[in-house]
Amino acid sequence: MGFLPFPQLSPVHASKEPEKSIQEIAQGLIGSIMSVKVILADEDNKKLILSEKEAAWSKFSKQVNVGDIFEVRVGYVEDYGAFVHLRFPDGLYRLTGLIHVSEVSWDLIQDVRNILKVGDEVRAKVVGIDWGKSRINLSIRQLEEDPLLETLDKVIPQDGSADPDSMSGGDSGSIEPLPGLETILEELLQEDGIYDVRISRQGFEKRVVSQDLQLWLSNAPPTNQRFTLLARAGRQVQEIHLTTSLDQEGIKKALQRVLERVP
């Protein structure tokens, strides 16, 4: 005789009867035949621990690949993320994975519970599988477009048109650099092959993605040796024109050197 702890039950049972407690579900399983895996066999102390969840992993995990998109149901939520059950083509929730708090949304989230609640059904993308630890990592965020791409196209459009409510431009001297950006721009001018760096305009996003300063090199083709950088912090985005003889790879290396020098 062995022992099957509640946490080692397959998510299939709770998904079929979400209104029942785990104790009620277990009571209803008396007399059932199920596949389990031995996870501990201690002959000296006469302990035999079994897992239905691990048996399900052995059977179904090979059907999961990075990049797959699943319908998932939230099983329980912790401070660091939400554990969700993956729905398979047969309609049953066979495996459990984690959506880390950083993968829930592009928005800055203080508490996962404000976004996801037990029983919620959402779509999520598999972004990692740890075969050794039987873990699946998923993301909701990666199914959505980065709000910065919206900024490139709408808030700071490449064709020069702009929404006056979200844009400001003109003389770069009239735009106050984002905190920490001015030092970075000064250091960039010390790099060989970079002749001029100036803020051309700024815009404001609809939501906060990160409070930290982020730098992005636009994929827009250069004009007269002028590349475009974007700096983002909070809702604010600033467009920076970089005049240089360097190519994109050279700019990336220069940025890396600068960021290593700037505290």
Tab-separated table of C-alpha atoms in Angstrom:
chain	number	residue	atom	x	y	z
A	1	MET	CA	0.000	0.000	0.000
A	2	GLY	CA	1.253	3.470	-0.901
A	3	PHE	CA	0.320	7.068	-0.161
A	4	LEU	CA	-0.863	9.551	-2.823
A	5	PRO	CA	-0.721	13.154	-1.463
A	6	PHE	CA	-3.393	15.605	-2.623
A	7	PRO	CA	-0.865	17.821	-4.493
A	8	GLN	CA	0.177	14.761	-6.518
A	9	LEU	CA	-3.279	14.233	-8.008
A	10	SER	CA	-3.691	14.967	-11.719
A	11	PRO	CA	-5.370	18.311	-12.558
A	12	VAL	CA	-7.957	16.304	-14.522
A	13	HIS	CA	-10.080	15.725	-11.414
A	14	ALA	CA	-10.288	19.339	-10.203
A	15	SER	CA	-10.961	20.524	-13.765
A	16	LYS	CA	-13.915	18.168	-14.098
A	17	GLU	CA	-15.440	19.249	-10.791
A	18	PRO	CA	-14.099	22.734	-10.002
A	19	GLU	CA	-16.829	23.399	-7.438
A	20	LYS	CA	-15.593	20.582	-5.167
A	21	SER	CA	-12.826	20.762	-2.585
A	22	ILE	CA	-9.770	18.540	-2.997
A	23	GLN	CA	-10.991	16.437	-0.069
A	24	GLU	CA	-14.351	15.854	-1.769
A	25	ILE	CA	-12.617	14.962	-5.030
A	26	ALA	CA	-10.334	12.469	-3.267
A	27	GLN	CA	-13.294	10.898	-1.464
A	28	GLY	CA	-14.956	10.329	-4.825
A	29	LEU	CA	-11.880	8.512	-6.135
A	30	ILE	CA	-12.150	5.637	-3.646
A	31	GLY	CA	-12.196	2.412	-5.640
A	32	SER	CA	-10.911	4.077	-8.824
A	33	ILE	CA	-8.123	2.585	-10.908
A	34	MET	CA	-5.475	5.150	-11.917
A	35	SER	CA	-1.950	5.288	-13.299
A	36	VAL	CA	0.642	6.498	-10.803
A	37	LYS	CA	4.405	6.816	-10.601
A	38	VAL	CA	6.515	5.887	-7.567
A	39	ILE	CA	8.353	9.016	-6.408
A	40	LEU	CA	9.649	7.653	-3.088
A	41	ALA	CA	10.303	4.101	-1.951
A	42	ASP	CA	11.796	3.909	1.551
A	43	GLU	CA	11.918	0.278	2.596
A	44	ASP	CA	13.503	0.946	6.005
A	45	ASN	CA	10.698	3.316	7.050
A	46	LYS	CA	8.048	1.452	5.063
A	47	LYS	CA	7.147	4.508	2.978
A	48	LEU	CA	5.823	4.346	-0.551
A	49	ILE	CA	4.826	7.726	-2.048
A	50	LEU	CA	2.967	7.830	-5.364
A	51	SER	CA	2.169	10.552	-7.880
A	52	GLU	CA	-0.578	10.621	-10.490
A	53	LYS	CA	0.724	13.999	-11.671
A	54	GLU	CA	4.172	12.551	-12.471
A	55	ALA	CA	2.596	9.627	-14.318
A	56	ALA	CA	0.633	12.132	-16.438
A	57	TRP	CA	3.861	14.023	-17.139
A	58	SER	CA	5.534	10.832	-18.397
A	59	LYS	CA	2.581	10.152	-20.698
A	60	PHE	CA	1.641	13.593	-22.024
A	61	SER	CA	4.669	15.911	-21.765
A	62	LYS	CA	6.095	14.775	-25.109
A	63	GLN	CA	3.016	16.296	-26.748
A	64	VAL	CA	4.084	19.759	-25.539
A	65	ASN	CA	6.623	21.903	-27.417
A	66	VAL	CA	8.018	25.388	-26.900
A	67	GLY	CA	5.893	27.760	-28.960
A	68	ASP	CA	2.668	25.764	-28.565
A	69	ILE	CA	-0.433	27.719	-27.556
A	70	PHE	CA	-2.851	26.147	-25.059
A	71	GLU	CA	-6.179	26.973	-23.518
A	72	VAL	CA	-5.407	26.962	-19.793
A	73	ARG	CA	-7.390	27.198	-16.562
A	74	VAL	CA	-5.980	28.887	-13.469
A	75	GLY	CA	-5.584	26.339	-10.671
A	76	TYR	CA	-4.019	28.487	-7.955
A	77	VAL	CA	-2.151	31.773	-7.655
A	78	GLU	CA	1.013	32.647	-5.737
A	79	ASP	CA	2.856	35.946	-5.321
A	80	TYR	CA	5.313	34.971	-8.061
A	81	GLY	CA	2.775	33.767	-10.631
A	82	ALA	CA	-0.190	31.567	-11.507
A	83	PHE	CA	-0.225	27.793	-11.842
A	84	VAL	CA	-2.442	26.798	-14.733
A	85	HIS	CA	-3.760	23.512	-16.122
A	86	LEU	CA	-3.203	22.861	-19.827
A	87	ARG	CA	-6.164	21.693	-21.867
A	88	PHE	CA	-5.315	18.925	-24.344
A	89	PRO	CA	-7.140	18.100	-27.603
A	90	ASP	CA	-9.324	15.545	-25.790
A	91	GLY	CA	-10.745	18.401	-23.713
A	92	LEU	CA	-9.093	17.284	-20.465
A	93	TYR	CA	-6.582	19.267	-18.418
A	94	ARG	CA	-3.642	16.889	-18.290
A	95	LEU	CA	-0.622	18.911	-17.110
A	96	THR	CA	0.140	21.941	-14.943
A	97	GLY	CA	2.463	24.843	-15.788
A	98	LEU	CA	3.501	28.215	-14.392
A	99	ILE	CA	2.830	31.670	-15.783
A	100	HIS	CA	5.401	33.821	-13.975
A	101	VAL	CA	4.256	37.285	-12.893
A	102	SER	CA	6.591	38.843	-15.482
A	103	GLU	CA	4.836	36.877	-18.259
A	104	VAL	CA	1.244	37.790	-17.350
A	105	SER	CA	1.117	41.186	-19.061
A	106	TRP	CA	3.214	43.978	-20.597
A	107	ASP	CA	1.747	46.180	-17.856
A	108	LEU	CA	3.545	46.609	-14.562
A	109	ILE	CA	1.791	44.195	-12.158
A	110	GLN	CA	1.921	44.575	-8.387
A	111	ASP	CA	-0.286	41.571	-7.576
A	112	VAL	CA	-1.039	38.681	-9.946
A	113	ARG	CA	-4.378	38.204	-8.167
A	114	ASN	CA	-5.590	41.492	-9.638
A	115	ILE	CA	-5.291	39.953	-13.113
A	116	LEU	CA	-5.833	36.194	-12.722
A	117	LYS	CA	-8.185	34.337	-10.412
A	118	VAL	CA	-8.761	30.652	-9.754
A	119	GLY	CA	-10.983	29.223	-12.464
A	120	ASP	CA	-10.130	31.857	-15.091
A	121	GLU	CA	-9.642	30.453	-18.581
A	122	VAL	CA	-7.074	32.129	-20.843
A	123	ARG	CA	-4.743	31.357	-23.735
A	124	ALA	CA	-1.026	30.987	-23.038
A	125	LYS	CA	2.114	30.191	-24.993
A	126	VAL	CA	4.684	27.607	-23.898
A	127	VAL	CA	7.989	29.473	-23.507
A	128	GLY	CA	10.070	26.874	-21.670
A	129	ILE	CA	10.147	23.224	-20.648
A	130	ASP	CA	12.404	21.817	-17.920
A	131	TRP	CA	12.371	18.090	-18.587
A	132	GLY	CA	14.519	17.319	-15.546
A	133	LYS	CA	12.188	19.064	-13.094
A	134	SER	CA	8.928	18.300	-14.961
A	135	ARG	CA	8.113	21.983	-15.341
A	136	ILE	CA	6.357	23.959	-18.064
A	137	ASN	CA	6.649	27.752	-18.257
A	138	LEU	CA	4.004	29.712	-20.131
A	139	SER	CA	3.332	33.310	-21.126
A	140	ILE	CA	0.215	35.357	-21.776
A	141	ARG	CA	2.277	38.448	-22.517
A	142	GLN	CA	3.997	36.915	-25.533
A	143	LEU	CA	0.649	36.461	-27.262
A	144	GLU	CA	0.272	40.248	-27.259
A	145	GLU	CA	2.228	42.809	-29.246
A	146	ASP	CA	4.808	44.800	-27.311
A	147	PRO	CA	3.207	48.230	-26.703
A	148	LEU	CA	6.447	49.803	-27.944
A	149	LEU	CA	5.651	48.527	-31.442
A	150	GLU	CA	2.388	50.448	-31.201
A	151	THR	CA	4.446	53.447	-30.160
A	152	LEU	CA	6.672	53.148	-33.221
A	153	ASP	CA	3.680	52.998	-35.547
A	154	LYS	CA	1.250	55.353	-33.819
A	155	VAL	CA	2.646	57.440	-30.990
A	156	ILE	CA	5.942	58.103	-32.790
A	157	PRO	CA	5.082	57.222	-36.432
A	158	GLN	CA	7.907	56.871	-38.941
A	159	ASP	CA	6.108	58.993	-41.553
A	160	GLY	CA	6.329	62.092	-39.396
A	161	SER	CA	2.592	62.378	-38.674
A	162	ALA	CA	1.611	62.508	-35.014
A	163	ASP	CA	-1.243	62.831	-32.605
A	164	PRO	CA	-0.806	66.258	-30.959
A	165	ASP	CA	-2.168	64.907	-27.687
A	166	SER	CA	0.543	62.253	-27.442
A	167	MET	CA	3.478	63.864	-29.254
A	168	SER	CA	5.897	66.678	-28.671
A	169	GLY	CA	8.909	67.584	-30.761
A	170	GLY	CA	10.869	70.490	-32.099
A	171	ASP	CA	14.252	71.541	-30.754
A	172	SER	CA	15.838	68.673	-28.850
A	173	GLY	CA	17.017	71.157	-26.237
A	174	SER	CA	13.414	71.732	-25.196
A	175	ILE	CA	12.904	68.052	-24.317
A	176	GLU	CA	14.190	67.012	-20.913
A	177	PRO	CA	15.894	63.596	-21.180
A	178	LEU	CA	14.477	60.712	-19.214
A	179	PRO	CA	16.267	60.101	-15.880
A	180	GLY	CA	19.669	58.524	-16.578
A	181	LEU	CA	19.439	59.040	-20.348
A	182	GLU	CA	21.549	62.207	-20.558
A	183	THR	CA	24.638	60.429	-19.172
A	184	ILE	CA	24.182	57.591	-21.662
A	185	LEU	CA	23.945	60.026	-24.578
A	186	GLU	CA	27.086	61.850	-23.444
A	187	GLU	CA	28.962	58.556	-23.258
A	188	LEU	CA	27.748	57.526	-26.707
A	189	LEU	CA	29.424	60.650	-28.154
A	190	GLN	CA	32.751	59.341	-26.806
A	191	GLU	CA	32.468	56.235	-28.980
A	192	ASP	CA	34.418	56.148	-32.264
A	193	GLY	CA	32.194	56.494	-35.296
A	194	ILE	CA	29.351	58.323	-33.505
A	195	TYR	CA	29.162	61.983	-34.507
A	196	ASP	CA	25.898	63.310	-33.137
A	197	VAL	CA	23.218	62.175	-30.667
A	198	ARG	CA	20.079	64.168	-29.998
A	199	ILE	CA	16.517	63.687	-28.797
A	200	SER	CA	14.147	64.567	-31.639
A	201	ARG	CA	10.700	64.059	-30.090
A	202	GLN	CA	8.785	62.204	-27.428
A	203	GLY	CA	5.443	60.475	-26.933
A	204	PHE	CA	3.353	58.922	-24.192
A	205	GLU	CA	2.061	55.354	-24.144
A	206	LYS	CA	-1.377	54.371	-22.897
A	207	ARG	CA	0.014	52.149	-20.145
A	208	VAL	CA	3.126	51.602	-18.036
A	209	VAL	CA	5.308	48.754	-19.285
A	210	SER	CA	8.329	49.340	-17.037
A	211	GLN	CA	9.424	52.059	-14.662
A	212	ASP	CA	13.073	51.310	-15.513
A	213	LEU	CA	14.839	53.032	-18.389
A	214	GLN	CA	14.921	50.831	-21.505
A	215	LEU	CA	16.789	51.485	-24.763
A	216	TRP	CA	15.753	50.048	-28.132
A	217	LEU	CA	17.402	50.281	-31.549
A	218	SER	CA	14.687	50.775	-34.162
A	219	ASN	CA	14.665	48.496	-37.203
A	220	ALA	CA	13.794	51.479	-39.389
A	221	PRO	CA	16.421	51.799	-42.172
A	222	PRO	CA	18.974	54.593	-41.600
A	223	THR	CA	18.733	57.871	-43.511
A	224	ASN	CA	21.995	59.704	-44.268
A	225	GLN	CA	23.866	57.628	-41.668
A	226	ARG	CA	21.211	58.451	-39.085
A	227	PHE	CA	19.771	55.649	-36.975
A	228	THR	CA	16.869	55.833	-34.518
A	229	LEU	CA	17.010	54.804	-30.873
A	230	LEU	CA	14.025	54.767	-28.536
A	231	ALA	CA	14.197	55.245	-24.793
A	232	ARG	CA	11.274	54.236	-22.607
A	233	ALA	CA	10.480	54.681	-18.913
A	234	GLY	CA	7.008	54.597	-17.415
A	235	ARG	CA	4.594	55.942	-20.059
A	236	GLN	CA	7.175	58.218	-21.670
A	237	VAL	CA	9.012	57.329	-24.903
A	238	GLN	CA	11.732	59.499	-26.462
A	239	GLU	CA	13.036	59.171	-30.008
A	240	ILE	CA	16.797	59.704	-30.398
A	241	HIS	CA	18.587	60.356	-33.683
A	242	LEU	CA	22.083	58.883	-33.858
A	243	THR	CA	24.395	60.047	-36.657
A	244	THR	CA	27.127	57.460	-37.139
A	245	SER	CA	29.293	55.563	-39.590
A	246	LEU	CA	28.607	52.349	-37.659
A	247	ASP	CA	26.186	49.665	-38.806
A	248	GLN	CA	23.467	48.214	-36.570
A	249	GLU	CA	25.775	45.621	-35.053
A	250	GLY	CA	28.398	48.290	-34.345
A	251	ILE	CA	25.793	50.466	-32.614
A	252	LYS	CA	24.694	47.561	-30.440
A	253	LYS	CA	28.288	46.942	-29.353
A	254	ALA	CA	28.796	50.643	-28.636
A	255	LEU	CA	25.632	50.704	-26.531
A	256	GLN	CA	26.804	47.654	-24.621
A	257	ARG	CA	30.153	49.290	-23.827
A	258	VAL	CA	28.419	52.490	-22.707
A	259	LEU	CA	25.951	50.651	-20.455
A	260	GLU	CA	28.868	48.805	-18.835
A	261	ARG	CA	30.504	52.152	-18.021
A	262	VAL	CA	27.390	53.937	-16.766
A	263	PRO	CA	26.438	52.987	-13.178
